[in-house]
Short mmCIF file of C-alpha atoms and ligand atoms in Angstrom, two decimals:
data_model
loop_
_atom_site.label_atom_id
_atom_site.label_comp_id
_atom_site.label_asym_id
_atom_site.label_seq_id
_atom_site.Cartn_x
_atom_site.Cartn_y
_atom_site.Cartn_z
CA UNK A 1 -42.80 -265.99 -96.21
CA UNK A 2 -42.87 -269.24 -98.34
CA UNK A 3 -41.32 -272.14 -96.60
CA UNK A 4 -39.78 -275.23 -98.26
CA UNK A 5 -37.83 -278.27 -97.17
CA UNK A 6 -34.69 -279.88 -98.82
CA UNK A 7 -34.27 -283.66 -98.48
CA UNK A 8 -30.53 -284.65 -98.78
CA UNK A 9 -27.69 -282.26 -98.35
CA UNK A 10 -25.20 -283.43 -100.85
CA UNK A 11 -23.85 -281.41 -103.83
CA UNK A 12 -27.25 -280.48 -105.23
CA UNK A 13 -29.13 -280.02 -101.97
CA UNK A 14 -26.35 -277.67 -100.73
CA UNK A 15 -26.50 -275.79 -103.98
CA UNK A 16 -30.31 -275.36 -103.53
CA UNK A 17 -29.80 -273.75 -100.18
CA UNK A 18 -27.00 -271.54 -101.52
CA UNK A 19 -29.02 -270.29 -104.63
CA UNK A 20 -31.96 -269.50 -102.33
CA UNK A 21 -29.65 -267.52 -99.96
CA UNK A 22 -27.50 -265.77 -102.65
CA UNK A 23 -30.34 -264.86 -104.97
CA UNK A 24 -32.91 -264.09 -102.21
CA UNK A 25 -33.69 -260.62 -103.52
CA UNK A 26 -34.38 -261.68 -107.16
CA UNK A 27 -36.48 -264.69 -105.94
CA UNK A 28 -38.55 -262.50 -103.55
CA UNK A 29 -39.13 -259.97 -106.30
CA UNK A 30 -40.55 -262.63 -108.58
CA UNK A 31 -42.59 -264.48 -105.93
CA UNK A 32 -43.72 -261.43 -104.10
CA UNK A 33 -42.60 -263.02 -100.79
CA UNK A 34 -39.29 -264.30 -99.34
CA UNK A 35 -38.46 -267.95 -99.92
CA UNK A 36 -37.03 -269.74 -96.83
CA UNK A 37 -35.63 -273.18 -96.28
CA UNK A 38 -37.33 -274.33 -93.08
CA UNK A 39 -36.00 -277.91 -92.77
CA UNK A 40 -33.25 -280.01 -94.19
CA UNK A 41 -33.60 -283.78 -94.00
CA UNK A 42 -30.31 -285.53 -93.40
CA UNK A 43 -29.20 -289.05 -92.48
CA UNK A 44 -26.35 -287.77 -90.25
CA UNK A 45 -26.07 -284.35 -88.63
CA UNK A 46 -23.05 -282.31 -89.54
CA UNK A 47 -21.79 -278.88 -88.48
CA UNK A 48 -22.18 -276.00 -90.91
CA UNK A 49 -24.51 -273.15 -91.89
CA UNK A 50 -27.59 -275.45 -92.08
CA UNK A 51 -27.07 -277.27 -88.69
CA UNK A 52 -30.05 -275.52 -87.08
CA UNK A 53 -32.42 -276.63 -89.93
CA UNK A 54 -31.44 -280.32 -89.87
CA UNK A 55 -33.67 -283.16 -88.94
CA UNK A 56 -33.40 -286.91 -89.51
CA UNK A 57 -37.17 -287.29 -89.02
CA UNK A 58 -39.13 -287.04 -92.27
CA UNK A 59 -42.49 -286.56 -90.31
CA UNK A 60 -41.19 -283.11 -89.27
CA UNK A 61 -41.57 -282.20 -92.93
CA UNK A 62 -44.54 -284.38 -93.76
CA UNK A 63 -46.72 -282.99 -90.97
CA UNK A 64 -45.69 -279.35 -91.23
CA UNK A 65 -48.42 -277.52 -93.14
CA UNK A 66 -46.18 -274.47 -93.46
CA UNK A 67 -43.89 -276.37 -95.82
CA UNK A 68 -45.36 -276.09 -99.36
CA UNK A 69 -42.64 -277.44 -101.45
CA UNK A 70 -40.10 -280.32 -100.90
CA UNK A 71 -36.95 -280.44 -102.90
CA UNK A 72 -35.73 -284.08 -103.14
CA UNK A 73 -32.01 -284.36 -103.69
CA UNK A 74 -31.50 -287.65 -101.92
CA UNK A 75 -30.87 -289.54 -105.12
CA UNK A 76 -31.49 -293.26 -105.86
CA UNK A 77 -34.89 -294.87 -105.51
CA UNK A 78 -35.56 -296.35 -101.99
CA UNK A 79 -35.85 -293.47 -99.46
CA UNK A 80 -36.35 -290.88 -102.24
CA UNK A 81 -39.38 -292.86 -103.59
CA UNK A 82 -40.98 -293.28 -100.26
CA UNK A 83 -40.53 -289.71 -99.06
CA UNK A 84 -41.59 -288.26 -102.46
CA UNK A 85 -44.89 -290.34 -102.38
CA UNK A 86 -45.55 -289.26 -98.69
CA UNK A 87 -44.85 -285.64 -99.48
CA UNK A 88 -47.23 -285.68 -102.47
CA UNK A 89 -49.81 -287.48 -100.35
CA UNK A 90 -49.49 -284.79 -97.83
CA UNK A 91 -50.37 -282.15 -100.55
CA UNK A 92 -46.92 -280.78 -101.05
CA UNK A 93 -45.27 -280.03 -104.39
CA UNK A 94 -42.10 -281.95 -105.01
CA UNK A 95 -39.20 -280.91 -107.19
CA UNK A 96 -36.26 -283.12 -107.90
CA UNK A 97 -32.91 -283.63 -109.60
CA UNK A 98 -33.20 -287.35 -109.23
CA UNK A 99 -33.13 -288.92 -112.75
CA UNK A 100 -33.14 -292.47 -111.52
CA UNK A 101 -36.42 -291.94 -109.59
CA UNK A 102 -38.03 -290.06 -112.46
CA UNK A 103 -36.91 -292.58 -115.09
CA UNK A 104 -38.14 -295.56 -113.07
CA UNK A 105 -41.21 -294.22 -111.14
CA UNK A 106 -41.99 -290.82 -112.84
CA UNK A 107 -45.24 -292.02 -114.37
CA UNK A 108 -46.57 -293.15 -111.08
CA UNK A 109 -45.37 -290.10 -109.13
CA UNK A 110 -46.94 -287.72 -111.72
CA UNK A 111 -50.25 -289.53 -111.52
CA UNK A 112 -50.17 -289.29 -107.72
CA UNK A 113 -49.30 -285.59 -107.94
CA UNK A 114 -52.31 -285.10 -110.26
CA UNK A 115 -54.65 -286.87 -107.84
CA UNK A 116 -53.42 -284.65 -104.99
CA UNK A 117 -53.60 -281.42 -107.20
CA UNK A 118 -49.94 -280.65 -106.74
CA UNK A 119 -46.96 -280.68 -109.02
CA UNK A 120 -44.00 -283.00 -109.48
CA UNK A 121 -41.26 -281.18 -111.49
CA UNK A 122 -37.78 -282.36 -112.46
CA UNK A 123 -36.18 -279.94 -114.86
CA UNK A 124 -32.75 -280.62 -113.04
CA UNK A 125 -32.91 -284.28 -113.80
CA UNK A 126 -31.73 -283.87 -117.43
CA UNK A 127 -28.98 -281.52 -118.59
CA UNK A 128 -28.21 -280.04 -115.06
CA UNK A 129 -28.64 -276.25 -115.46
CA UNK A 130 -29.83 -276.39 -119.12
CA UNK A 131 -33.57 -275.66 -119.47
CA UNK A 132 -34.60 -278.54 -121.73
CA UNK A 133 -37.67 -280.32 -120.38
CA UNK A 134 -39.81 -277.22 -120.14
CA UNK A 135 -38.96 -276.06 -123.69
CA UNK A 136 -39.46 -279.54 -125.03
CA UNK A 137 -42.90 -279.90 -123.47
CA UNK A 138 -44.00 -276.33 -123.58
CA UNK A 139 -42.31 -274.18 -126.18
CA UNK A 140 -42.23 -277.06 -128.70
CA UNK A 141 -45.68 -278.36 -127.79
CA UNK A 142 -46.94 -277.63 -131.28
CA UNK A 143 -44.53 -280.13 -132.78
CA UNK A 144 -44.34 -283.92 -133.28
CA UNK A 145 -40.98 -284.68 -131.72
CA UNK A 146 -39.22 -287.16 -134.03
CA UNK A 147 -35.88 -287.54 -132.33
CA UNK A 148 -33.94 -286.35 -129.24
CA UNK A 149 -30.24 -287.05 -128.79
CA UNK A 150 -27.50 -285.49 -126.81
CA UNK A 151 -24.41 -285.43 -124.61
CA UNK A 152 -26.25 -286.08 -121.37
CA UNK A 153 -23.50 -286.90 -118.89
CA UNK A 154 -21.09 -284.17 -117.70
CA UNK A 155 -18.62 -286.53 -116.00
CA UNK A 156 -17.92 -288.67 -119.07
CA UNK A 157 -17.68 -285.64 -121.31
CA UNK A 158 -15.31 -284.03 -118.88
CA UNK A 159 -13.16 -287.28 -118.79
CA UNK A 160 -13.09 -287.52 -122.54
CA UNK A 161 -12.10 -283.87 -122.92
CA UNK A 162 -9.34 -284.09 -120.32
CA UNK A 163 -7.95 -287.37 -121.80
CA UNK A 164 -7.83 -285.92 -125.32
CA UNK A 165 -6.84 -282.40 -124.67
CA UNK A 166 -4.38 -282.69 -121.76
CA UNK A 167 -3.34 -286.38 -121.88
CA UNK A 168 -4.80 -287.01 -118.43
CA UNK A 169 -5.31 -290.65 -117.52
CA UNK A 170 -8.90 -292.01 -117.23
CA UNK A 171 -8.47 -292.35 -113.43
CA UNK A 172 -7.12 -288.85 -112.89
CA UNK A 173 -9.79 -287.32 -115.07
CA UNK A 174 -12.51 -289.21 -113.20
CA UNK A 175 -11.01 -288.07 -109.80
CA UNK A 176 -11.14 -284.42 -111.01
CA UNK A 177 -14.80 -284.81 -112.09
CA UNK A 178 -15.52 -286.30 -108.65
CA UNK A 179 -13.79 -283.36 -106.85
CA UNK A 180 -15.76 -280.91 -108.84
CA UNK A 181 -19.03 -282.56 -107.70
CA UNK A 182 -20.02 -283.78 -111.20
CA UNK A 183 -19.97 -287.57 -110.67
CA UNK A 184 -22.66 -289.73 -109.16
CA UNK A 185 -22.04 -291.17 -105.63
CA UNK A 186 -21.07 -294.40 -107.48
CA UNK A 187 -19.38 -293.19 -110.68
CA UNK A 188 -20.01 -296.47 -112.37
CA UNK A 189 -23.47 -294.93 -113.35
CA UNK A 190 -21.62 -292.19 -115.21
CA UNK A 191 -18.89 -294.23 -116.84
CA UNK A 192 -21.08 -297.09 -117.96
CA UNK A 193 -23.74 -294.86 -119.56
CA UNK A 194 -26.43 -295.65 -117.02
CA UNK A 195 -26.85 -291.97 -115.85
CA UNK A 196 -27.13 -290.84 -119.49
CA UNK A 197 -29.53 -293.81 -120.14
CA UNK A 198 -31.87 -292.60 -117.37
CA UNK A 199 -31.88 -289.07 -118.84
CA UNK A 200 -32.48 -290.51 -122.30
CA UNK A 201 -35.58 -292.40 -120.93
CA UNK A 202 -36.90 -289.15 -119.38
CA UNK A 203 -36.46 -287.30 -122.69
CA UNK A 204 -38.15 -290.13 -124.57
CA UNK A 205 -41.04 -290.39 -122.12
CA UNK A 206 -41.79 -286.65 -122.49
CA UNK A 207 -41.08 -286.47 -126.24
CA UNK A 208 -43.07 -289.54 -127.26
CA UNK A 209 -45.65 -289.67 -124.45
CA UNK A 210 -45.07 -293.33 -123.48
CA UNK A 211 -43.02 -294.88 -120.68
CA UNK A 212 -39.59 -296.01 -121.95
CA UNK A 213 -38.40 -298.56 -119.37
CA UNK A 214 -34.69 -298.18 -118.52
CA UNK A 215 -34.38 -301.94 -118.37
CA UNK A 216 -35.08 -302.12 -122.13
CA UNK A 217 -32.58 -299.46 -123.10
CA UNK A 218 -29.05 -300.73 -123.99
CA UNK A 219 -26.51 -298.48 -122.16
CA UNK A 220 -22.87 -298.56 -123.19
CA UNK A 221 -20.47 -296.08 -121.48
CA UNK A 222 -16.89 -295.10 -122.18
CA UNK A 223 -15.05 -297.71 -120.17
CA UNK A 224 -14.44 -299.82 -123.22
CA UNK A 225 -13.44 -296.94 -125.40
CA UNK A 226 -9.73 -296.91 -126.58
CA UNK A 227 -7.83 -293.66 -126.79
CA UNK A 228 -6.47 -294.95 -130.00
CA UNK A 229 -9.92 -294.75 -131.67
CA UNK A 230 -10.43 -291.24 -130.28
CA UNK A 231 -7.14 -290.23 -131.96
CA UNK A 232 -7.88 -291.96 -135.24
CA UNK A 233 -11.29 -290.31 -135.28
CA UNK A 234 -9.76 -286.93 -134.62
CA UNK A 235 -7.34 -287.23 -137.48
CA UNK A 236 -10.13 -288.22 -139.78
CA UNK A 237 -12.23 -285.10 -138.78
CA UNK A 238 -14.43 -286.71 -136.15
CA UNK A 239 -14.85 -286.47 -132.40
CA UNK A 240 -16.14 -289.32 -130.25
CA UNK A 241 -18.80 -288.44 -127.71
CA UNK A 242 -21.10 -290.41 -125.47
CA UNK A 243 -24.70 -289.90 -126.78
CA UNK A 244 -28.06 -290.82 -125.54
CA UNK A 245 -30.57 -291.13 -128.41
CA UNK A 246 -34.34 -291.57 -128.61
CA UNK A 247 -36.06 -292.01 -131.96
CA UNK A 248 -39.72 -292.07 -133.02
CA UNK A 249 -40.27 -294.96 -135.43
CA UNK A 250 -43.33 -295.83 -137.71
CA UNK A 251 -44.01 -298.81 -135.43
CA UNK A 252 -43.02 -297.33 -132.05
CA UNK A 253 -39.88 -295.82 -130.50
CA UNK A 254 -36.34 -296.79 -129.62
CA UNK A 255 -33.60 -295.55 -127.32
CA UNK A 256 -30.01 -296.37 -126.39
CA UNK A 257 -26.72 -294.86 -125.12
CA UNK A 258 -23.45 -295.43 -126.79
CA UNK A 259 -20.28 -293.58 -127.95
CA UNK A 260 -20.62 -292.07 -131.42
CA UNK A 261 -18.25 -290.56 -133.94
CA UNK A 262 -19.48 -287.09 -134.76
CA UNK A 263 -18.23 -284.97 -137.70
CA UNK A 264 -16.10 -282.10 -136.35
CA UNK A 265 -18.28 -279.46 -137.99
CA UNK A 266 -21.35 -280.75 -136.20
CA UNK A 267 -22.40 -278.32 -133.38
CA UNK A 268 -22.26 -281.25 -130.89
CA UNK A 269 -18.66 -282.12 -131.67
CA UNK A 270 -17.27 -279.22 -129.77
CA UNK A 271 -19.31 -279.59 -126.60
CA UNK A 272 -16.50 -280.16 -124.11
CA UNK A 273 -15.71 -280.46 -120.35
CA UNK A 274 -18.85 -280.64 -118.16
CA UNK A 275 -21.09 -279.09 -120.84
CA UNK A 276 -24.10 -281.02 -122.14
CA UNK A 277 -26.08 -280.47 -125.30
CA UNK A 278 -29.45 -281.77 -126.32
CA UNK A 279 -30.76 -281.75 -129.91
CA UNK A 280 -34.45 -281.97 -130.43
CA UNK A 281 -35.93 -282.59 -133.88
CA UNK A 282 -39.45 -281.17 -134.14
CA UNK A 283 -41.44 -281.68 -137.33
CA UNK A 284 -42.19 -277.98 -137.47
CA UNK A 285 -39.07 -276.49 -135.87
CA UNK A 286 -36.42 -278.74 -137.40
CA UNK A 287 -33.35 -279.11 -135.20
CA UNK A 288 -33.29 -277.12 -131.90
CA UNK A 289 -30.14 -277.43 -129.68
CA UNK A 290 -29.85 -276.73 -125.97
CA UNK A 291 -26.44 -276.20 -124.51
CA UNK A 292 -25.05 -275.56 -121.06
CA UNK A 293 -23.50 -276.96 -117.89
CA UNK A 294 -24.84 -280.53 -117.40
CA UNK A 295 -23.70 -281.07 -113.84
CA UNK A 296 -22.31 -279.32 -110.80
CA UNK A 297 -23.73 -277.75 -107.64
CA UNK A 298 -24.91 -274.36 -108.80
CA UNK A 299 -26.21 -275.12 -112.34
CA UNK A 300 -28.26 -278.11 -111.11
CA UNK A 301 -29.51 -276.14 -108.08
CA UNK A 302 -30.59 -273.30 -110.48
CA UNK A 303 -32.89 -275.75 -112.23
CA UNK A 304 -34.31 -276.96 -108.96
CA UNK A 305 -35.06 -273.55 -107.52
CA UNK A 306 -36.59 -272.40 -110.74
CA UNK A 307 -38.94 -275.37 -110.54
CA UNK A 308 -39.78 -274.37 -106.90
CA UNK A 309 -40.68 -270.98 -108.10
CA UNK A 310 -42.71 -272.32 -110.92
CA UNK A 311 -44.89 -274.46 -108.74
CA UNK A 312 -45.48 -271.61 -106.41
CA UNK A 313 -46.41 -269.20 -109.28
CA UNK A 314 -48.55 -271.44 -111.64
CA UNK A 315 -52.18 -271.64 -110.89
CA UNK A 316 -52.74 -274.57 -113.23
CA UNK A 317 -50.85 -277.80 -113.06
CA UNK A 318 -48.26 -278.56 -115.76
CA UNK A 319 -50.26 -281.24 -117.40
CA UNK A 320 -47.92 -281.34 -120.41
CA UNK A 321 -45.22 -282.86 -118.18
CA UNK A 322 -46.68 -286.30 -118.43
CA UNK A 323 -46.70 -289.63 -120.22
CA UNK A 324 -48.64 -292.84 -120.46
CA UNK A 325 -47.63 -295.98 -118.49
CA UNK A 326 -48.05 -298.05 -121.69
CA UNK A 327 -44.53 -299.14 -122.70
CA UNK A 328 -45.64 -301.15 -125.84
CA UNK A 329 -43.95 -300.38 -129.06
CA UNK A 330 -40.39 -300.22 -127.87
CA UNK A 331 -38.17 -301.35 -130.78
CA UNK A 332 -34.72 -302.97 -130.16
CA UNK A 333 -32.22 -300.25 -131.24
CA UNK A 334 -30.20 -303.06 -132.98
CA UNK A 335 -32.78 -302.56 -135.79
CA UNK A 336 -31.70 -298.90 -136.24
CA UNK A 337 -29.34 -298.08 -139.12
CA UNK A 338 -26.16 -296.02 -138.76
CA UNK A 339 -22.89 -295.71 -140.41
CA UNK A 340 -20.35 -297.56 -138.28
CA UNK A 341 -16.55 -297.20 -137.49
CA UNK A 342 -14.61 -300.39 -137.34
CA UNK A 343 -11.06 -300.93 -136.33
CA UNK A 344 -9.98 -304.42 -137.29
CA UNK A 345 -6.66 -306.36 -137.32
CA UNK A 346 -5.00 -306.66 -140.74
CA UNK A 347 -5.82 -305.04 -144.01
CA UNK A 348 -9.03 -303.95 -145.63
CA UNK A 349 -9.02 -306.82 -148.11
CA UNK A 350 -10.14 -309.04 -145.20
CA UNK A 351 -13.19 -306.79 -144.78
CA UNK A 352 -13.77 -305.82 -148.40
CA UNK A 353 -16.15 -308.72 -149.09
CA UNK A 354 -18.25 -307.73 -146.11
CA UNK A 355 -18.87 -304.09 -147.13
CA UNK A 356 -19.54 -302.10 -150.17
CA UNK A 357 -18.18 -298.52 -150.16
CA UNK A 358 -15.98 -297.77 -147.09
CA UNK A 359 -14.06 -294.56 -146.02
CA UNK A 360 -10.67 -295.57 -144.74
CA UNK A 361 -9.42 -293.47 -141.74
CA UNK A 362 -6.20 -295.40 -140.93
CA UNK A 363 -4.17 -298.19 -142.51
CA UNK A 364 -1.31 -300.25 -141.24
CA UNK A 365 -1.15 -303.48 -139.18
CA UNK A 366 -4.69 -302.50 -138.35
CA UNK A 367 -7.33 -300.79 -140.51
CA UNK A 368 -9.90 -298.26 -139.38
CA UNK A 369 -12.80 -297.45 -141.66
CA UNK A 370 -16.37 -296.11 -141.83
CA UNK A 371 -19.16 -298.10 -143.52
CA UNK A 372 -22.37 -297.16 -145.25
CA UNK A 373 -25.46 -297.35 -143.05
CA UNK A 374 -26.09 -300.77 -141.57
CA UNK A 375 -28.20 -302.05 -138.69
CA UNK A 376 -26.77 -302.61 -135.23
CA UNK A 377 -27.45 -306.30 -135.66
CA UNK A 378 -25.51 -306.35 -138.85
CA UNK A 379 -22.61 -304.32 -137.31
CA UNK A 380 -22.47 -306.81 -134.39
CA UNK A 381 -22.25 -309.80 -136.78
CA UNK A 382 -19.38 -308.08 -138.83
CA UNK A 383 -17.60 -307.13 -135.68
CA UNK A 384 -17.64 -310.71 -134.51
CA UNK A 385 -16.58 -312.24 -137.88
CA UNK A 386 -13.74 -309.63 -138.40
CA UNK A 387 -12.70 -309.83 -134.72
CA UNK A 388 -13.06 -306.04 -134.59
CA UNK A 389 -11.08 -304.19 -131.91
CA UNK A 390 -13.64 -301.35 -131.98
CA UNK A 391 -17.12 -300.98 -133.51
CA UNK A 392 -18.83 -297.65 -132.93
CA UNK A 393 -21.76 -295.80 -134.40
CA UNK A 394 -21.37 -292.66 -136.46
CA UNK A 395 -23.97 -289.94 -135.86
CA UNK A 396 -25.95 -288.86 -138.91
N1 HSE B 401 -23.32 -287.34 -112.68
C1 HSE B 401 -24.14 -286.59 -113.55
C2 HSE B 401 -23.29 -286.12 -114.75
C3 HSE B 401 -24.71 -285.42 -112.78
O1 HSE B 401 -22.07 -286.18 -114.68
O2 HSE B 401 -23.88 -285.62 -115.75
C4 HSE B 401 -25.68 -284.54 -113.41
O3 HSE B 401 -26.82 -285.32 -113.67
#
């Protein structure tokens, strides 16, 4: 019998217990022994199927030598950080879905895990149930990764899809995403692009091998997006999606989160509802795309339990899941060039002097058009001068 503990019994923690119970036969066949949840750390006791396993005392996990793996689904940094460090110090493997903790403290926790000869794995922290971190670091290990971008937040993708397809209001669509267990405890992190930003940092850390500090990464969500622009884009053959993007540059690396127009024939344009997609550009593979459910109880739990099984099965540590603390070489994404979408008051003649060739998407009392590639800094200056109502990047 292999015994583990779960810390936090929210959506993901509950899912982990369920996956272990529902798939016990498959898991036992692969591990050679049954997997059992021995303890569940909670802040408040509540009735339910796991009542007998609950404790509010972390030392009951820390000091129990029978517990070999701890699944951290508390979320946030404070308690999760402290208990993760103590569990690793106690020689236990730790598996997590906590993207904030990995993005902010992952480098330090990985180093501690190495010193204690245990593993710290976090496949569930990016893309929910989509296997992406393992393929990125393992199956694509022979590549230089030049770029990673994707739809990394299920809640905002769900909101955008519901608003466009069914005419739901932003508030109603968000409430539905919360009911389905997709949203963060504080959905501001979803809506303002912060959750996608943390995931972008983790992808960049692993892809480029250097710490990308979330504080340096501009994160723009969907709260300032107008439905009008979504509709103009659709009529012009584009979809608007919230993308996190990390790019290797000759002089370093850059990363940001922002809504983008995507051409409707691009595979990412039709990623809808809670689905996420991650595109990885390897110098040998070319584009590789990962697609699946990016949030929700069971998909996210699937990734956590698979990590639990991996740490129990591998004899060697996963040294490729690693990056250097050195954060030098981060380039302001305002230096990156993209085509841009503008919606401005008045006619194009006002803007004509500012731009060369443009592709007009809509004309009337306002004009919407796409520019040739310009830097983010140039786009910002044009937006201010033209009093633009909207200024968005175009992918590609
Ligand atoms: N709130 C997150 C999302 C959960 O909507 O994608 C999964 O990380």
